Amino acid sequence: MAGGTVVGDLQVLFQPDRPELGYLPEGPVGCGSGEISWVAIQHGPEQSVGSLNVLDPAAGFNRHVELPGRPGFAFPTDDPDVFLVGVERSVCRVHLGSRECEPVSEEVDTGVENTIINDGVEIDEGLVFGCKDLAFEDYKAGLYFWRAADRRIFQLRDDQLCSNGKVVRRDGTGWWIWDIDSPTKTVARYRLDPSSGMLGDPETALDLTHLPFFPDGMVEGRTPSTVIIAFYNPESVEAGEVHEYDLESGEHLATWRVPGSPQVTCPLMWDSPEGTRLVVTTAAENMSAEKLAEYPLAGAMFVSEPLDQLES
């Protein structure tokens, strides 16, 4: 373990009772009233469909909506029945009640094959999201800005392999965006001008190439100057890891362990009834029957105790 105070071990919050829902969970988002939405990107190694899920941790009930493709992200809207979901290569409005999936953007990545939408983040003007190469071979997937006012898509980059966690911060009329392309093991920083749909040149904000595992999802940490990153480890280890870093100094501030589930995918700072708690999704993706027996908690959602705040 490379530095950072070990805060503690996370505990199981929810474990899907259907194996397909634990194959590749990602994108947990707080929905109010203590609920957490999340996506099951893919229901198995040979599947090309996934689902939108809304978990009520207090009741232990998970609402499950099958989708016509693979979702990369989902965000609640002002209408509690409607979510904005990236499905395959389009942004869609998904209605929980009717299960209708209505595209609200043109398709992305039309010039390349075998890519789909992956992780995304909300900004006031719309969504910033990236795609991934399903073969994990070619740096050809896009990074995009979807502007809600006119439903226009702007391609920001065309050289991603597996675009993952994103954190944003308002900067005057624009946004600073911190972005992970997992295989590079770095966090890049860009400035986005939403009026023109233009992205500035990248800067390396965090260099994580010394770590043996891959950065996946990312959220703002316990202060606006920190981020919390989930790490996906395909190796057989005792626990997965989640780290907090200072964006200014690059210092590794804290580590949370995820016992029995090394493939940690995405974090969430959850406003629970007991206070702010760290929630992470984990995945059983690509695990053999033998490895699943070794890691029966793979695919579960984990939670911390209420978090102590960092001094600003």
PDB file of N, CA and C in Angstrom, residues 151-208:
ATOM      1  N   ARG A 151     -29.359  20.325 -26.972  1.00  0.00           N
ATOM      2  CA  ARG A 151     -29.108  18.891 -27.175  1.00  0.00           C
ATOM      3  C   ARG A 151     -27.999  18.637 -28.197  1.00  0.00           C
ATOM      4  N   ARG A 152     -27.034  19.522 -28.218  1.00  0.00           N
ATOM      5  CA  ARG A 152     -25.926  19.406 -29.172  1.00  0.00           C
ATOM      6  C   ARG A 152     -24.772  18.637 -28.539  1.00  0.00           C
ATOM      7  N   ILE A 153     -24.135  17.811 -29.359  1.00  0.00           N
ATOM      8  CA  ILE A 153     -22.965  17.042 -28.934  1.00  0.00           C
ATOM      9  C   ILE A 153     -21.696  17.697 -29.481  1.00  0.00           C
ATOM     10  N   PHE A 154     -20.714  17.906 -28.594  1.00  0.00           N
ATOM     11  CA  PHE A 154     -19.398  18.399 -28.996  1.00  0.00           C
ATOM     12  C   PHE A 154     -18.370  17.311 -28.696  1.00  0.00           C
ATOM     13  N   GLN A 155     -17.593  16.924 -29.698  1.00  0.00           N
ATOM     14  CA  GLN A 155     -16.499  15.989 -29.442  1.00  0.00           C
ATOM     15  C   GLN A 155     -15.290  16.775 -28.950  1.00  0.00           C
ATOM     16  N   LEU A 156     -14.797  16.409 -27.767  1.00  0.00           N
ATOM     17  CA  LEU A 156     -13.685  17.105 -27.133  1.00  0.00           C
ATOM     18  C   LEU A 156     -12.346  16.427 -27.402  1.00  0.00           C
ATOM     19  N   ARG A 157     -12.340  15.090 -27.433  1.00  0.00           N
ATOM     20  CA  ARG A 157     -11.135  14.307 -27.724  1.00  0.00           C
ATOM     21  C   ARG A 157     -11.554  13.045 -28.469  1.00  0.00           C
ATOM     22  N   ASP A 158     -10.599  12.429 -29.174  1.00  0.00           N
ATOM     23  CA  ASP A 158     -10.887  11.199 -29.920  1.00  0.00           C
ATOM     24  C   ASP A 158      -9.814  10.145 -29.682  1.00  0.00           C
ATOM     25  N   ASP A 159      -9.173  10.205 -28.496  1.00  0.00           N
ATOM     26  CA  ASP A 159      -8.008   9.344 -28.254  1.00  0.00           C
ATOM     27  C   ASP A 159      -8.076   8.624 -26.912  1.00  0.00           C
ATOM     28  N   GLN A 160      -9.283   8.309 -26.449  1.00  0.00           N
ATOM     29  CA  GLN A 160      -9.449   7.624 -25.172  1.00  0.00           C
ATOM     30  C   GLN A 160      -9.462   6.107 -25.374  1.00  0.00           C
ATOM     31  N   LEU A 161      -8.953   5.386 -24.394  1.00  0.00           N
ATOM     32  CA  LEU A 161      -9.054   3.926 -24.403  1.00  0.00           C
ATOM     33  C   LEU A 161     -10.188   3.468 -23.492  1.00  0.00           C
ATOM     34  N   CYS A 162     -10.194   3.979 -22.263  1.00  0.00           N
ATOM     35  CA  CYS A 162     -11.283   3.668 -21.329  1.00  0.00           C
ATOM     36  C   CYS A 162     -11.501   4.879 -20.439  1.00  0.00           C
ATOM     37  N   SER A 163     -12.314   5.823 -20.925  1.00  0.00           N
ATOM     38  CA  SER A 163     -12.571   7.066 -20.208  1.00  0.00           C
ATOM     39  C   SER A 163     -13.401   6.775 -18.967  1.00  0.00           C
ATOM     40  N   ASN A 164     -12.908   7.199 -17.799  1.00  0.00           N
ATOM     41  CA  ASN A 164     -13.574   6.844 -16.543  1.00  0.00           C
ATOM     42  C   ASN A 164     -13.874   8.070 -15.689  1.00  0.00           C
ATOM     43  N   GLY A 165     -13.427   8.081 -14.409  1.00  0.00           N
ATOM     44  CA  GLY A 165     -13.884   9.073 -13.452  1.00  0.00           C
ATOM     45  C   GLY A 165     -13.633  10.515 -13.863  1.00  0.00           C
ATOM     46  N   LYS A 166     -14.576  11.398 -13.456  1.00  0.00           N
ATOM     47  CA  LYS A 166     -14.495  12.815 -13.782  1.00  0.00           C
ATOM     48  C   LYS A 166     -14.963  13.656 -12.597  1.00  0.00           C
ATOM     49  N   VAL A 167     -14.263  14.747 -12.350  1.00  0.00           N
ATOM     50  CA  VAL A 167     -14.633  15.723 -11.331  1.00  0.00           C
ATOM     51  C   VAL A 167     -14.586  17.093 -11.991  1.00  0.00           C
ATOM     52  N   VAL A 168     -15.533  17.971 -11.641  1.00  0.00           N
ATOM     53  CA  VAL A 168     -15.605  19.292 -12.267  1.00  0.00           C
ATOM     54  C   VAL A 168     -15.624  20.381 -11.196  1.00  0.00           C
ATOM     55  N   ARG A 169     -15.154  21.569 -11.600  1.00  0.00           N
ATOM     56  CA  ARG A 169     -15.194  22.737 -10.725  1.00  0.00           C
ATOM     57  C   ARG A 169     -15.443  23.965 -11.590  1.00  0.00           C
ATOM     58  N   ARG A 170     -16.435  24.779 -11.211  1.00  0.00           N
ATOM     59  CA  ARG A 170     -16.756  25.990 -11.963  1.00  0.00           C
ATOM     60  C   ARG A 170     -15.582  26.967 -11.929  1.00  0.00           C
ATOM     61  N   ASP A 171     -15.301  27.572 -13.087  1.00  0.00           N
ATOM     62  CA  ASP A 171     -14.244  28.569 -13.197  1.00  0.00           C
ATOM     63  C   ASP A 171     -14.762  29.719 -14.053  1.00  0.00           C
ATOM     64  N   GLY A 172     -15.391  30.717 -13.427  1.00  0.00           N
ATOM     65  CA  GLY A 172     -15.978  31.818 -14.175  1.00  0.00           C
ATOM     66  C   GLY A 172     -17.094  31.327 -15.076  1.00  0.00           C
ATOM     67  N   THR A 173     -16.930  31.518 -16.378  1.00  0.00           N
ATOM     68  CA  THR A 173     -17.940  31.057 -17.335  1.00  0.00           C
ATOM     69  C   THR A 173     -17.655  29.652 -17.846  1.00  0.00           C
ATOM     70  N   GLY A 174     -16.576  29.052 -17.374  1.00  0.00           N
ATOM     71  CA  GLY A 174     -16.217  27.712 -17.838  1.00  0.00           C
ATOM     72  C   GLY A 174     -16.073  26.729 -16.696  1.00  0.00           C
ATOM     73  N   TRP A 175     -15.427  25.601 -17.002  1.00  0.00           N
ATOM     74  CA  TRP A 175     -15.255  24.527 -16.021  1.00  0.00           C
ATOM     75  C   TRP A 175     -13.853  23.946 -16.115  1.00  0.00           C
ATOM     76  N   TRP A 176     -13.272  23.662 -14.946  1.00  0.00           N
ATOM     77  CA  TRP A 176     -12.122  22.777 -14.890  1.00  0.00           C
ATOM     78  C   TRP A 176     -12.634  21.350 -14.787  1.00  0.00           C
ATOM     79  N   ILE A 177     -12.063  20.476 -15.582  1.00  0.00           N
ATOM     80  CA  ILE A 177     -12.457  19.066 -15.588  1.00  0.00           C
ATOM     81  C   ILE A 177     -11.230  18.211 -15.297  1.00  0.00           C
ATOM     82  N   TRP A 178     -11.334  17.371 -14.274  1.00  0.00           N
ATOM     83  CA  TRP A 178     -10.306  16.367 -13.984  1.00  0.00           C
ATOM     84  C   TRP A 178     -10.825  15.032 -14.496  1.00  0.00           C
ATOM     85  N   ASP A 179     -10.027  14.323 -15.285  1.00  0.00           N
ATOM     86  CA  ASP A 179     -10.525  13.181 -16.054  1.00  0.00           C
ATOM     87  C   ASP A 179      -9.522  12.030 -16.012  1.00  0.00           C
ATOM     88  N   ILE A 180     -10.047  10.827 -15.853  1.00  0.00           N
ATOM     89  CA  ILE A 180      -9.219   9.616 -15.848  1.00  0.00           C
ATOM     90  C   ILE A 180      -9.439   8.829 -17.137  1.00  0.00           C
ATOM     91  N   ASP A 181      -8.364   8.504 -17.833  1.00  0.00           N
ATOM     92  CA  ASP A 181      -8.383   7.461 -18.863  1.00  0.00           C
ATOM     93  C   ASP A 181      -7.595   6.306 -18.249  1.00  0.00           C
ATOM     94  N   SER A 182      -8.307   5.275 -17.795  1.00  0.00           N
ATOM     95  CA  SER A 182      -7.749   4.306 -16.839  1.00  0.00           C
ATOM     96  C   SER A 182      -6.382   3.729 -17.213  1.00  0.00           C
ATOM     97  N   PRO A 183      -6.166   3.257 -18.448  1.00  0.00           N
ATOM     98  CA  PRO A 183      -4.876   2.611 -18.736  1.00  0.00           C
ATOM     99  C   PRO A 183      -3.672   3.537 -18.615  1.00  0.00           C
ATOM    100  N   THR A 184      -3.879   4.857 -18.711  1.00  0.00           N
ATOM    101  CA  THR A 184      -2.757   5.789 -18.593  1.00  0.00           C
ATOM    102  C   THR A 184      -2.311   5.958 -17.143  1.00  0.00           C
ATOM    103  N   LYS A 185      -3.160   5.581 -16.194  1.00  0.00           N
ATOM    104  CA  LYS A 185      -2.887   5.747 -14.754  1.00  0.00           C
ATOM    105  C   LYS A 185      -2.538   7.189 -14.400  1.00  0.00           C
ATOM    106  N   THR A 186      -3.212   8.120 -15.057  1.00  0.00           N
ATOM    107  CA  THR A 186      -3.034   9.531 -14.735  1.00  0.00           C
ATOM    108  C   THR A 186      -4.396  10.208 -14.641  1.00  0.00           C
ATOM    109  N   VAL A 187      -4.432  11.335 -13.927  1.00  0.00           N
ATOM    110  CA  VAL A 187      -5.593  12.219 -13.909  1.00  0.00           C
ATOM    111  C   VAL A 187      -5.193  13.477 -14.667  1.00  0.00           C
ATOM    112  N   ALA A 188      -5.885  13.746 -15.765  1.00  0.00           N
ATOM    113  CA  ALA A 188      -5.608  14.931 -16.579  1.00  0.00           C
ATOM    114  C   ALA A 188      -6.565  16.053 -16.201  1.00  0.00           C
ATOM    115  N   ARG A 189      -6.119  17.298 -16.393  1.00  0.00           N
ATOM    116  CA  ARG A 189      -6.967  18.457 -16.132  1.00  0.00           C
ATOM    117  C   ARG A 189      -7.119  19.261 -17.414  1.00  0.00           C
ATOM    118  N   TYR A 190      -8.359  19.666 -17.702  1.00  0.00           N
ATOM    119  CA  TYR A 190      -8.664  20.486 -18.865  1.00  0.00           C
ATOM    120  C   TYR A 190      -9.585  21.630 -18.441  1.00  0.00           C
ATOM    121  N   ARG A 191      -9.650  22.663 -19.281  1.00  0.00           N
ATOM    122  CA  ARG A 191     -10.666  23.696 -19.098  1.00  0.00           C
ATOM    123  C   ARG A 191     -11.652  23.622 -20.252  1.00  0.00           C
ATOM    124  N   LEU A 192     -12.940  23.552 -19.911  1.00  0.00           N
ATOM    125  CA  LEU A 192     -14.014  23.474 -20.905  1.00  0.00           C
ATOM    126  C   LEU A 192     -14.752  24.799 -20.971  1.00  0.00           C
ATOM    127  N   ASP A 193     -14.931  25.303 -22.189  1.00  0.00           N
ATOM    128  CA  ASP A 193     -15.787  26.462 -22.439  1.00  0.00           C
ATOM    129  C   ASP A 193     -17.108  25.941 -22.989  1.00  0.00           C
ATOM    130  N   PRO A 194     -18.185  25.924 -22.180  1.00  0.00           N
ATOM    131  CA  PRO A 194     -19.434  25.323 -22.656  1.00  0.00           C
ATOM    132  C   PRO A 194     -20.135  26.135 -23.734  1.00  0.00           C
ATOM    133  N   SER A 195     -19.826  27.420 -23.859  1.00  0.00           N
ATOM    134  CA  SER A 195     -20.478  28.218 -24.898  1.00  0.00           C
ATOM    135  C   SER A 195     -19.962  27.856 -26.285  1.00  0.00           C
ATOM    136  N   SER A 196     -18.678  27.539 -26.379  1.00  0.00           N
ATOM    137  CA  SER A 196     -18.101  27.159 -27.670  1.00  0.00           C
ATOM    138  C   SER A 196     -17.935  25.656 -27.821  1.00  0.00           C
ATOM    139  N   GLY A 197     -18.018  24.925 -26.706  1.00  0.00           N
ATOM    140  CA  GLY A 197     -17.771  23.489 -26.756  1.00  0.00           C
ATOM    141  C   GLY A 197     -16.312  23.154 -26.997  1.00  0.00           C
ATOM    142  N   MET A 198     -15.416  24.042 -26.569  1.00  0.00           N
ATOM    143  CA  MET A 198     -13.981  23.848 -26.784  1.00  0.00           C
ATOM    144  C   MET A 198     -13.307  23.409 -25.492  1.00  0.00           C
ATOM    145  N   LEU A 199     -12.329  22.506 -25.639  1.00  0.00           N
ATOM    146  CA  LEU A 199     -11.565  21.984 -24.512  1.00  0.00           C
ATOM    147  C   LEU A 199     -10.124  22.463 -24.621  1.00  0.00           C
ATOM    148  N   GLY A 200      -9.567  22.934 -23.503  1.00  0.00           N
ATOM    149  CA  GLY A 200      -8.180  23.383 -23.506  1.00  0.00           C
ATOM    150  C   GLY A 200      -7.204  22.225 -23.531  1.00  0.00           C
ATOM    151  N   ASP A 201      -5.924  22.563 -23.578  1.00  0.00           N
ATOM    152  CA  ASP A 201      -4.875  21.547 -23.595  1.00  0.00           C
ATOM    153  C   ASP A 201      -4.806  20.824 -22.250  1.00  0.00           C
ATOM    154  N   PRO A 202      -4.437  19.542 -22.260  1.00  0.00           N
ATOM    155  CA  PRO A 202      -4.388  18.785 -21.006  1.00  0.00           C
ATOM    156  C   PRO A 202      -3.154  19.097 -20.177  1.00  0.00           C
ATOM    157  N   GLU A 203      -3.325  19.003 -18.857  1.00  0.00           N
ATOM    158  CA  GLU A 203      -2.219  19.039 -17.908  1.00  0.00           C
ATOM    159  C   GLU A 203      -2.336  17.783 -17.052  1.00  0.00           C
ATOM    160  N   THR A 204      -1.221  17.230 -16.622  1.00  0.00           N
ATOM    161  CA  THR A 204      -1.259  16.081 -15.722  1.00  0.00           C
ATOM    162  C   THR A 204      -1.427  16.575 -14.292  1.00  0.00           C
ATOM    163  N   ALA A 205      -2.570  16.241 -13.686  1.00  0.00           N
ATOM    164  CA  ALA A 205      -2.861  16.661 -12.317  1.00  0.00           C
ATOM    165  C   ALA A 205      -2.355  15.649 -11.301  1.00  0.00           C
ATOM    166  N   LEU A 206      -2.496  14.362 -11.604  1.00  0.00           N
ATOM    167  CA  LEU A 206      -2.022  13.299 -10.715  1.00  0.00           C
ATOM    168  C   LEU A 206      -1.361  12.214 -11.554  1.00  0.00           C
ATOM    169  N   ASP A 207      -0.176  11.805 -11.158  1.00  0.00           N
ATOM    170  CA  ASP A 207       0.534  10.706 -11.811  1.00  0.00           C
ATOM    171  C   ASP A 207       0.465   9.493 -10.883  1.00  0.00           C
ATOM    172  N   LEU A 208      -0.267   8.471 -11.308  1.00  0.00           N
ATOM    173  CA  LEU A 208      -0.481   7.272 -10.493  1.00  0.00           C
ATOM    174  C   LEU A 208       0.189   6.050 -11.111  1.00  0.00           C
TER     175      LEU A 208
END
